[in-house]
């Protein structure tokens, strides 16, 4: 782990604090999109993301294609489905929170016949319901959210992947909020498309949507015929992503690629498994600390992610006032989303966030609660981190 750049300390579920060497790489002179250094950075970033999500490496004859696009995670979600589902075709969306609903909205926007299977926020959709919905709908493509960022709940995506394989369904996983901080195991689980973005546990600034695409998914793209998007069409990017020096489709975000290569060097210096273990440790420590402050996480321990925690704020405390108090100590904490906006706050603990950052954040929360009259003992939360 490397020390993130100084304040403000972003303890939000993305963007996460960006390490100084990554910021310095962004500030290097801009390279041509078809230059050798850009090609090298792209390959480095692709390799790193492939390792992070457990994709098959590019050198493998069955290797997955890692597609790096300028844009945000939402663009990645759209790129994930517009290549697989044509107008009027069925798309099964498994939704356990805010970003599952986004997949459904994106599916409708591209003209898909969306069938949604969902659960109350804070819970998981049982695998049996997913199996039944696939059988009843006949959908051949389904989307799943890995970690829902509104609730911090992780889905049983490995169970869904097993069902998808048995039924011959192509599974698209939104791992925007988990990849780089939690294992995904794409190839081992037979997941066809894993989508992520630069600004979360991978430790880069916002600006890249990244998709790891299996050969089976590529085959389905070919069978689809016309794709409903020109810029997001995987086939337009395929050659550039295999050799950016020889093949131009559109100008690459060259400074972000340089920064991404450095982010991957840092992550691989730490090692992916140790990085996942650090995220697990941090998540447990944060939750112990938050409970000690009277801020219980929403969701049972066994369904909570390693990267983001949503907590309920006591009725006597205004979540916005608590966030303002933390901001006065240079700590940025996220509010709740949607139906949870009035009652919750969210903490991101991903990427370069380690114990020093959590101590700072917990101390700011503790001080904020005390200043707002909550019956909190000074040191109660911070003590749980040590
Ligand atoms: C799980 C998940 N999916 C998709 C997105 C959308 O990403 P972006 O805001 O970069 O468009 C987010 C962003 O928070 C997310 O957490």
Short mmCIF file of C-alpha atoms and ligand atoms in Angstrom, two decimals:
data_model
loop_
_atom_site.label_atom_id
_atom_site.label_comp_id
_atom_site.label_asym_id
_atom_site.label_seq_id
_atom_site.Cartn_x
_atom_site.Cartn_y
_atom_site.Cartn_z
CA UNK A 1 0.00 0.00 0.00
CA UNK A 2 1.25 3.50 -0.70
CA UNK A 3 0.47 6.73 1.01
CA UNK A 4 -2.32 8.57 -0.78
CA UNK A 5 -1.91 12.21 -1.77
CA UNK A 6 -2.84 14.73 0.96
CA UNK A 7 -6.25 16.16 1.86
CA UNK A 8 -9.13 16.14 1.34
CA UNK A 9 -9.26 12.56 2.53
CA UNK A 10 -11.81 10.79 0.34
CA UNK A 11 -13.53 8.17 2.47
CA UNK A 12 -16.32 7.88 -0.07
CA UNK A 13 -17.09 4.86 -2.24
CA UNK A 14 -15.27 6.37 -5.18
CA UNK A 15 -13.36 8.26 -6.20
CA UNK A 16 -10.87 6.93 -3.66
CA UNK A 17 -7.64 8.69 -2.63
CA UNK A 18 -5.10 8.54 -5.45
CA UNK A 19 -1.48 7.72 -4.52
CA UNK A 20 1.03 10.47 -5.30
CA UNK A 21 3.03 8.41 -7.88
CA UNK A 22 -0.17 7.87 -9.87
CA UNK A 23 -0.90 11.62 -9.86
CA UNK A 24 2.67 12.29 -10.97
CA UNK A 25 2.25 9.91 -13.91
CA UNK A 26 -0.82 11.89 -15.00
CA UNK A 27 1.29 15.04 -15.13
CA UNK A 28 3.91 13.57 -17.50
CA UNK A 29 3.97 15.04 -21.03
CA UNK A 30 1.14 13.70 -23.14
CA UNK A 31 2.13 10.86 -25.47
CA UNK A 32 0.62 10.01 -28.85
CA UNK A 33 -2.13 7.40 -28.67
CA UNK A 34 -0.17 5.26 -31.15
CA UNK A 35 3.21 5.61 -29.43
CA UNK A 36 5.24 2.80 -27.94
CA UNK A 37 4.99 4.16 -24.34
CA UNK A 38 1.19 4.37 -24.65
CA UNK A 39 1.08 0.79 -25.95
CA UNK A 40 3.21 -0.31 -23.03
CA UNK A 41 1.00 1.51 -20.49
CA UNK A 42 -2.14 0.03 -22.01
CA UNK A 43 -0.72 -3.50 -21.85
CA UNK A 44 0.42 -2.97 -18.26
CA UNK A 45 -3.01 -1.73 -17.26
CA UNK A 46 -4.76 -4.57 -19.10
CA UNK A 47 -2.51 -7.17 -17.44
CA UNK A 48 -3.06 -5.64 -14.00
CA UNK A 49 -6.83 -5.56 -14.34
CA UNK A 50 -6.83 -9.12 -15.73
CA UNK A 51 -4.98 -10.24 -12.59
CA UNK A 52 -7.24 -8.19 -10.32
CA UNK A 53 -10.43 -9.80 -11.65
CA UNK A 54 -8.97 -13.25 -12.37
CA UNK A 55 -9.41 -13.04 -16.15
CA UNK A 56 -7.55 -15.35 -18.54
CA UNK A 57 -4.33 -13.62 -19.56
CA UNK A 58 -4.04 -12.10 -23.05
CA UNK A 59 -1.26 -14.56 -24.05
CA UNK A 60 -3.56 -17.57 -23.41
CA UNK A 61 -5.26 -18.88 -26.59
CA UNK A 62 -8.58 -18.59 -24.71
CA UNK A 63 -7.52 -15.20 -23.29
CA UNK A 64 -10.09 -12.57 -22.30
CA UNK A 65 -9.98 -9.16 -23.96
CA UNK A 66 -9.51 -6.25 -21.54
CA UNK A 67 -11.14 -3.18 -23.05
CA UNK A 68 -10.14 0.22 -21.63
CA UNK A 69 -12.44 3.10 -22.57
CA UNK A 70 -12.48 6.78 -21.64
CA UNK A 71 -15.63 7.27 -19.62
CA UNK A 72 -17.24 6.42 -16.31
CA UNK A 73 -18.51 3.15 -14.88
CA UNK A 74 -22.02 3.82 -16.17
CA UNK A 75 -20.64 3.88 -19.70
CA UNK A 76 -19.02 0.54 -18.88
CA UNK A 77 -22.41 -0.91 -17.89
CA UNK A 78 -23.89 0.27 -21.17
CA UNK A 79 -20.93 -1.14 -23.12
CA UNK A 80 -21.48 -4.43 -21.30
CA UNK A 81 -25.04 -4.91 -22.52
CA UNK A 82 -25.30 -3.08 -25.84
CA UNK A 83 -22.90 -5.61 -27.37
CA UNK A 84 -24.88 -8.61 -26.19
CA UNK A 85 -28.57 -7.75 -26.40
CA UNK A 86 -30.46 -6.41 -29.41
CA UNK A 87 -33.74 -4.43 -29.39
CA UNK A 88 -36.64 -6.53 -28.15
CA UNK A 89 -34.38 -9.27 -26.79
CA UNK A 90 -34.71 -10.40 -23.19
CA UNK A 91 -32.23 -9.18 -20.57
CA UNK A 92 -32.48 -10.52 -17.02
CA UNK A 93 -31.32 -7.95 -14.47
CA UNK A 94 -30.55 -9.25 -10.97
CA UNK A 95 -30.82 -6.17 -8.79
CA UNK A 96 -29.96 -5.92 -5.10
CA UNK A 97 -29.74 -2.14 -4.91
CA UNK A 98 -29.21 1.15 -6.68
CA UNK A 99 -26.82 -0.01 -9.39
CA UNK A 100 -28.88 -3.06 -10.33
CA UNK A 101 -31.72 -0.66 -11.06
CA UNK A 102 -29.29 1.31 -13.24
CA UNK A 103 -28.59 -1.78 -15.34
CA UNK A 104 -32.36 -2.15 -15.83
CA UNK A 105 -32.63 1.50 -16.91
CA UNK A 106 -29.69 1.13 -19.31
CA UNK A 107 -31.25 -2.06 -20.69
CA UNK A 108 -34.52 -0.24 -21.41
CA UNK A 109 -32.60 2.65 -23.00
CA UNK A 110 -31.07 0.26 -25.54
CA UNK A 111 -34.49 -1.25 -26.28
CA UNK A 112 -34.02 -4.57 -24.46
CA UNK A 113 -36.99 -6.42 -22.98
CA UNK A 114 -35.85 -6.12 -19.35
CA UNK A 115 -36.96 -8.69 -16.78
CA UNK A 116 -35.93 -7.66 -13.27
CA UNK A 117 -35.51 -9.87 -10.23
CA UNK A 118 -34.80 -7.86 -7.12
CA UNK A 119 -34.84 -7.85 -3.31
CA UNK A 120 -35.14 -5.24 -0.57
CA UNK A 121 -32.03 -3.07 -0.17
CA UNK A 122 -29.57 -4.56 2.32
CA UNK A 123 -30.38 -8.12 1.21
CA UNK A 124 -29.33 -10.55 -1.53
CA UNK A 125 -31.53 -12.04 -4.27
CA UNK A 126 -31.68 -15.81 -3.51
CA UNK A 127 -29.97 -17.92 -6.20
CA UNK A 128 -33.12 -20.05 -6.58
CA UNK A 129 -35.09 -16.95 -7.65
CA UNK A 130 -32.47 -16.13 -10.27
CA UNK A 131 -32.61 -19.66 -11.64
CA UNK A 132 -36.42 -19.56 -11.84
CA UNK A 133 -36.41 -16.15 -13.52
CA UNK A 134 -33.90 -17.34 -16.13
CA UNK A 135 -35.94 -20.43 -16.87
CA UNK A 136 -39.26 -18.56 -17.05
CA UNK A 137 -37.98 -15.64 -19.12
CA UNK A 138 -35.71 -17.61 -21.43
CA UNK A 139 -33.21 -14.71 -21.24
CA UNK A 140 -29.81 -15.59 -22.64
CA UNK A 141 -27.98 -12.64 -21.03
CA UNK A 142 -28.12 -11.55 -17.41
CA UNK A 143 -26.56 -8.74 -15.40
CA UNK A 144 -25.46 -8.91 -11.79
CA UNK A 145 -24.03 -6.29 -9.44
CA UNK A 146 -21.03 -7.45 -7.42
CA UNK A 147 -21.08 -4.85 -4.62
CA UNK A 148 -24.01 -2.47 -4.46
CA UNK A 149 -22.46 0.84 -3.51
CA UNK A 150 -25.64 2.23 -1.97
CA UNK A 151 -25.79 -0.53 0.64
CA UNK A 152 -22.33 -2.15 0.75
CA UNK A 153 -23.93 -5.56 0.18
CA UNK A 154 -22.13 -8.10 -2.00
CA UNK A 155 -24.22 -10.46 -4.13
CA UNK A 156 -23.78 -14.28 -4.22
CA UNK A 157 -22.42 -13.78 -7.73
CA UNK A 158 -20.48 -17.06 -7.78
CA UNK A 159 -23.70 -18.99 -7.24
CA UNK A 160 -25.38 -17.01 -10.01
CA UNK A 161 -22.40 -17.72 -12.29
CA UNK A 162 -22.78 -21.46 -11.72
CA UNK A 163 -26.47 -21.26 -12.69
CA UNK A 164 -25.63 -19.12 -15.74
CA UNK A 165 -23.11 -21.71 -16.92
CA UNK A 166 -25.58 -24.57 -16.46
CA UNK A 167 -28.26 -22.75 -18.45
CA UNK A 168 -25.91 -21.43 -21.14
CA UNK A 169 -26.57 -17.81 -20.13
CA UNK A 170 -23.98 -15.05 -20.65
CA UNK A 171 -23.35 -13.29 -17.32
CA UNK A 172 -22.26 -9.67 -17.10
CA UNK A 173 -20.95 -8.58 -13.69
CA UNK A 174 -20.76 -4.96 -12.54
CA UNK A 175 -17.66 -5.10 -10.33
CA UNK A 176 -17.14 -1.32 -10.35
CA UNK A 177 -17.24 -1.09 -6.55
CA UNK A 178 -15.27 -4.23 -5.75
CA UNK A 179 -12.64 -5.01 -8.38
CA UNK A 180 -9.14 -4.39 -7.09
CA UNK A 181 -10.23 -4.69 -3.44
CA UNK A 182 -12.04 -8.02 -3.51
CA UNK A 183 -11.54 -11.19 -5.55
CA UNK A 184 -13.82 -11.77 -8.54
CA UNK A 185 -12.33 -14.94 -10.05
CA UNK A 186 -13.76 -14.32 -13.53
CA UNK A 187 -12.23 -17.27 -15.39
CA UNK A 188 -12.60 -19.77 -12.55
CA UNK A 189 -16.28 -18.88 -12.15
CA UNK A 190 -16.95 -18.72 -15.91
CA UNK A 191 -18.18 -15.12 -15.79
CA UNK A 192 -18.34 -13.70 -19.31
CA UNK A 193 -17.98 -9.96 -18.79
CA UNK A 194 -16.58 -8.11 -15.76
CA UNK A 195 -16.98 -4.35 -15.74
CA UNK A 196 -15.05 -1.97 -13.56
CA UNK A 197 -13.90 1.65 -13.43
CA UNK A 198 -10.66 3.36 -12.57
CA UNK A 199 -11.70 5.44 -9.56
CA UNK A 200 -12.44 2.88 -6.88
CA UNK A 201 -10.38 -0.01 -5.48
CA UNK A 202 -7.98 0.03 -8.46
CA UNK A 203 -6.58 3.32 -7.12
CA UNK A 204 -6.71 5.67 -10.13
CA UNK A 205 -8.58 8.92 -10.73
CA UNK A 206 -12.01 8.78 -12.39
CA UNK A 207 -12.01 8.56 -16.18
CA UNK A 208 -11.73 4.94 -17.35
CA UNK A 209 -14.34 2.25 -17.80
CA UNK A 210 -12.69 -1.16 -18.07
CA UNK A 211 -14.28 -4.40 -19.27
CA UNK A 212 -12.81 -7.91 -19.25
CA UNK A 213 -14.62 -9.85 -21.99
CA UNK A 214 -14.54 -13.62 -22.49
CA UNK A 215 -14.27 -15.20 -25.93
CA UNK A 216 -17.76 -16.63 -25.45
CA UNK A 217 -19.14 -13.11 -24.96
CA UNK A 218 -17.19 -11.92 -28.02
CA UNK A 219 -18.75 -14.73 -30.00
CA UNK A 220 -22.23 -13.61 -28.90
CA UNK A 221 -21.34 -10.05 -29.96
CA UNK A 222 -20.46 -11.35 -33.43
CA UNK A 223 -23.75 -13.25 -33.63
CA UNK A 224 -25.72 -10.12 -32.63
CA UNK A 225 -24.90 -8.45 -35.94
CA UNK A 226 -25.52 -4.71 -35.59
CA UNK A 227 -24.52 -3.14 -32.26
CA UNK A 228 -26.69 -0.29 -30.97
CA UNK A 229 -23.66 1.91 -30.31
CA UNK A 230 -20.75 2.92 -32.52
CA UNK A 231 -18.25 4.09 -29.87
CA UNK A 232 -19.04 1.24 -27.48
CA UNK A 233 -18.95 -1.53 -30.09
CA UNK A 234 -16.38 -4.08 -28.90
CA UNK A 235 -15.60 -5.04 -32.49
CA UNK A 236 -14.54 -1.45 -33.29
CA UNK A 237 -12.07 -1.52 -30.36
CA UNK A 238 -10.82 -5.09 -30.55
CA UNK A 239 -7.77 -4.49 -32.78
CA UNK A 240 -6.75 -1.30 -30.93
CA UNK A 241 -6.92 -3.10 -27.61
CA UNK A 242 -4.71 -5.90 -28.93
CA UNK A 243 -2.15 -3.54 -30.52
CA UNK A 244 -2.69 0.19 -30.07
CA UNK A 245 0.42 1.10 -32.07
CA UNK A 246 -0.78 -0.65 -35.21
CA UNK A 247 -4.52 0.02 -34.97
CA UNK A 248 -6.42 3.28 -34.46
CA UNK A 249 -10.12 3.39 -33.68
CA UNK A 250 -10.38 6.50 -31.51
CA UNK A 251 -7.89 8.54 -29.48
CA UNK A 252 -6.93 6.86 -26.23
CA UNK A 253 -6.79 8.74 -22.89
CA UNK A 254 -3.01 8.54 -22.89
CA UNK A 255 -2.27 10.30 -19.59
CA UNK A 256 -4.80 8.10 -17.80
CA UNK A 257 -3.20 5.01 -19.30
CA UNK A 258 0.20 6.14 -18.00
CA UNK A 259 -1.35 6.69 -14.57
CA UNK A 260 -3.13 3.34 -14.76
CA UNK A 261 0.14 1.54 -15.47
CA UNK A 262 1.67 3.08 -12.33
CA UNK A 263 -1.41 2.18 -10.28
CA UNK A 264 -0.99 -1.44 -11.40
CA UNK A 265 2.72 -1.39 -10.47
CA UNK A 266 1.76 -0.21 -6.98
CA UNK A 267 -1.02 -2.76 -6.59
CA UNK A 268 1.16 -5.61 -7.79
CA UNK A 269 3.99 -4.45 -5.53
CA UNK A 270 1.57 -5.05 -2.68
CA UNK A 271 0.18 -8.22 -4.38
CA UNK A 272 -3.50 -8.78 -5.20
CA UNK A 273 -4.14 -11.38 -2.49
CA UNK A 274 -2.51 -9.26 0.26
CA UNK A 275 -4.45 -6.28 -1.09
CA UNK A 276 -7.75 -8.18 -0.84
CA UNK A 277 -6.79 -9.29 2.69
CA UNK A 278 -5.99 -5.67 3.65
CA UNK A 279 -9.40 -4.57 2.37
CA UNK A 280 -11.07 -7.33 4.44
CA UNK A 281 -9.17 -6.29 7.57
CA UNK A 282 -9.99 -2.62 7.05
CA UNK A 283 -13.67 -3.37 6.50
CA UNK A 284 -13.90 -5.38 9.72
CA UNK A 285 -12.06 -2.70 11.67
CA UNK A 286 -14.28 0.07 10.26
CA UNK A 287 -17.42 -1.82 11.19
CA UNK A 288 -16.20 -2.48 14.72
CA UNK A 289 -15.42 1.22 15.07
CA UNK A 290 -18.74 2.35 13.64
CA UNK A 291 -20.70 0.02 15.92
CA UNK A 292 -18.82 1.42 18.90
CA UNK A 293 -20.00 4.88 17.81
CA UNK A 294 -23.62 3.74 17.67
CA UNK A 295 -23.64 3.61 13.86
CA UNK A 296 -24.68 0.06 12.92
CA UNK A 297 -23.93 -1.17 9.37
CA UNK A 298 -27.00 -1.93 7.26
CA UNK A 299 -26.93 -5.61 6.37
CA UNK A 300 -25.72 -8.77 8.03
CA UNK A 301 -21.93 -9.16 8.42
CA UNK A 302 -21.74 -12.11 6.05
CA UNK A 303 -23.20 -10.14 3.11
CA UNK A 304 -21.11 -6.98 3.55
CA UNK A 305 -18.37 -5.99 1.12
CA UNK A 306 -14.74 -5.15 1.87
CA UNK A 307 -14.91 -1.82 0.08
CA UNK A 308 -17.92 0.19 1.26
CA UNK A 309 -20.06 0.38 4.39
CA UNK A 310 -23.45 2.06 4.74
CA UNK A 311 -24.53 2.85 8.31
CA UNK A 312 -27.72 4.09 9.87
CA UNK A 313 -27.40 7.39 11.71
CA UNK A 314 -29.39 7.81 14.97
CA UNK A 315 -32.68 9.70 14.56
CA UNK A 316 -31.40 12.57 16.69
CA UNK A 317 -28.50 13.25 14.30
CA UNK A 318 -28.81 14.88 10.89
CA UNK A 319 -26.60 12.86 8.49
CA UNK A 320 -25.81 16.02 6.47
CA UNK A 321 -24.64 17.81 9.65
CA UNK A 322 -22.45 14.84 10.53
CA UNK A 323 -20.87 14.90 7.08
CA UNK A 324 -20.27 18.65 7.40
CA UNK A 325 -18.55 18.10 10.76
CA UNK A 326 -16.27 15.47 9.19
CA UNK A 327 -15.58 17.78 6.24
CA UNK A 328 -14.41 20.44 8.69
CA UNK A 329 -11.68 17.92 9.62
CA UNK A 330 -10.82 17.43 5.92
CA UNK A 331 -12.60 14.07 5.69
CA UNK A 332 -15.14 13.56 2.91
CA UNK A 333 -17.86 11.02 3.76
CA UNK A 334 -20.72 10.10 1.43
CA UNK A 335 -24.41 10.52 2.09
CA UNK A 336 -26.95 7.78 1.52
CA UNK A 337 -28.46 7.23 -1.91
CA UNK A 338 -32.09 7.15 -2.97
CA UNK A 339 -34.48 5.84 -0.34
CA UNK A 340 -31.63 5.76 2.19
CA UNK A 341 -30.52 9.36 1.69
CA UNK A 342 -32.17 10.78 4.83
CA UNK A 343 -31.07 8.09 7.27
CA UNK A 344 -27.63 6.83 6.30
CA UNK A 345 -24.06 7.78 5.55
CA UNK A 346 -21.54 5.71 3.60
CA UNK A 347 -17.84 5.16 4.08
CA UNK A 348 -15.56 3.99 1.32
CA UNK A 349 -12.50 2.01 2.42
CA UNK A 350 -10.89 1.08 -0.85
CA UNK A 351 -7.77 1.48 -2.93
CA UNK A 352 -5.03 3.27 -1.03
CA UNK A 353 -7.08 3.62 2.18
CA UNK A 354 -5.21 2.03 5.09
CA UNK A 355 -5.10 2.32 8.84
CA UNK A 356 -3.78 5.94 9.01
CA UNK A 357 -6.62 7.15 6.79
CA UNK A 358 -9.21 5.19 8.77
CA UNK A 359 -7.89 6.58 12.07
CA UNK A 360 -8.26 10.10 10.66
CA UNK A 361 -11.76 9.34 9.38
CA UNK A 362 -12.93 7.64 12.56
CA UNK A 363 -11.60 10.49 14.72
CA UNK A 364 -13.47 13.00 12.54
CA UNK A 365 -16.70 11.01 12.84
CA UNK A 366 -16.28 10.62 16.57
CA UNK A 367 -15.68 14.36 17.03
CA UNK A 368 -18.63 15.14 14.76
CA UNK A 369 -21.01 12.92 16.72
CA UNK A 370 -19.89 14.41 20.04
CA UNK A 371 -20.30 17.97 18.72
CA UNK A 372 -23.85 17.08 17.61
CA UNK A 373 -24.73 15.77 21.07
CA UNK A 374 -24.50 12.02 20.53
CA UNK A 375 -23.67 9.99 23.66
CA UNK A 376 -20.30 8.84 22.34
CA UNK A 377 -17.21 8.23 24.41
CA UNK A 378 -14.11 9.88 22.94
CA UNK A 379 -11.77 7.23 21.57
CA UNK A 380 -14.46 4.52 21.37
CA UNK A 381 -14.37 4.24 17.57
CA UNK A 382 -10.67 4.93 17.09
CA UNK A 383 -9.85 2.34 19.77
CA UNK A 384 -11.57 -0.38 17.75
CA UNK A 385 -9.21 0.22 14.83
CA UNK A 386 -6.06 -0.60 16.76
C1 LIG B 1 -21.46 -0.68 -8.44
C2 LIG B 1 -21.40 0.54 -9.31
N1 LIG B 1 -21.76 0.44 -10.59
C3 LIG B 1 -21.72 1.49 -11.41
C4 LIG B 1 -21.33 2.72 -10.96
C5 LIG B 1 -21.34 3.87 -11.88
O1 LIG B 1 -20.06 4.38 -12.07
P1 LIG B 1 -19.83 5.89 -12.51
O2 LIG B 1 -20.33 6.76 -11.42
O3 LIG B 1 -18.34 5.94 -12.68
O4 LIG B 1 -20.56 6.09 -13.78
C6 LIG B 1 -20.94 2.88 -9.64
C7 LIG B 1 -20.54 4.19 -9.10
O5 LIG B 1 -20.51 4.44 -7.92
C8 LIG B 1 -20.97 1.75 -8.79
O6 LIG B 1 -20.60 1.85 -7.52
#
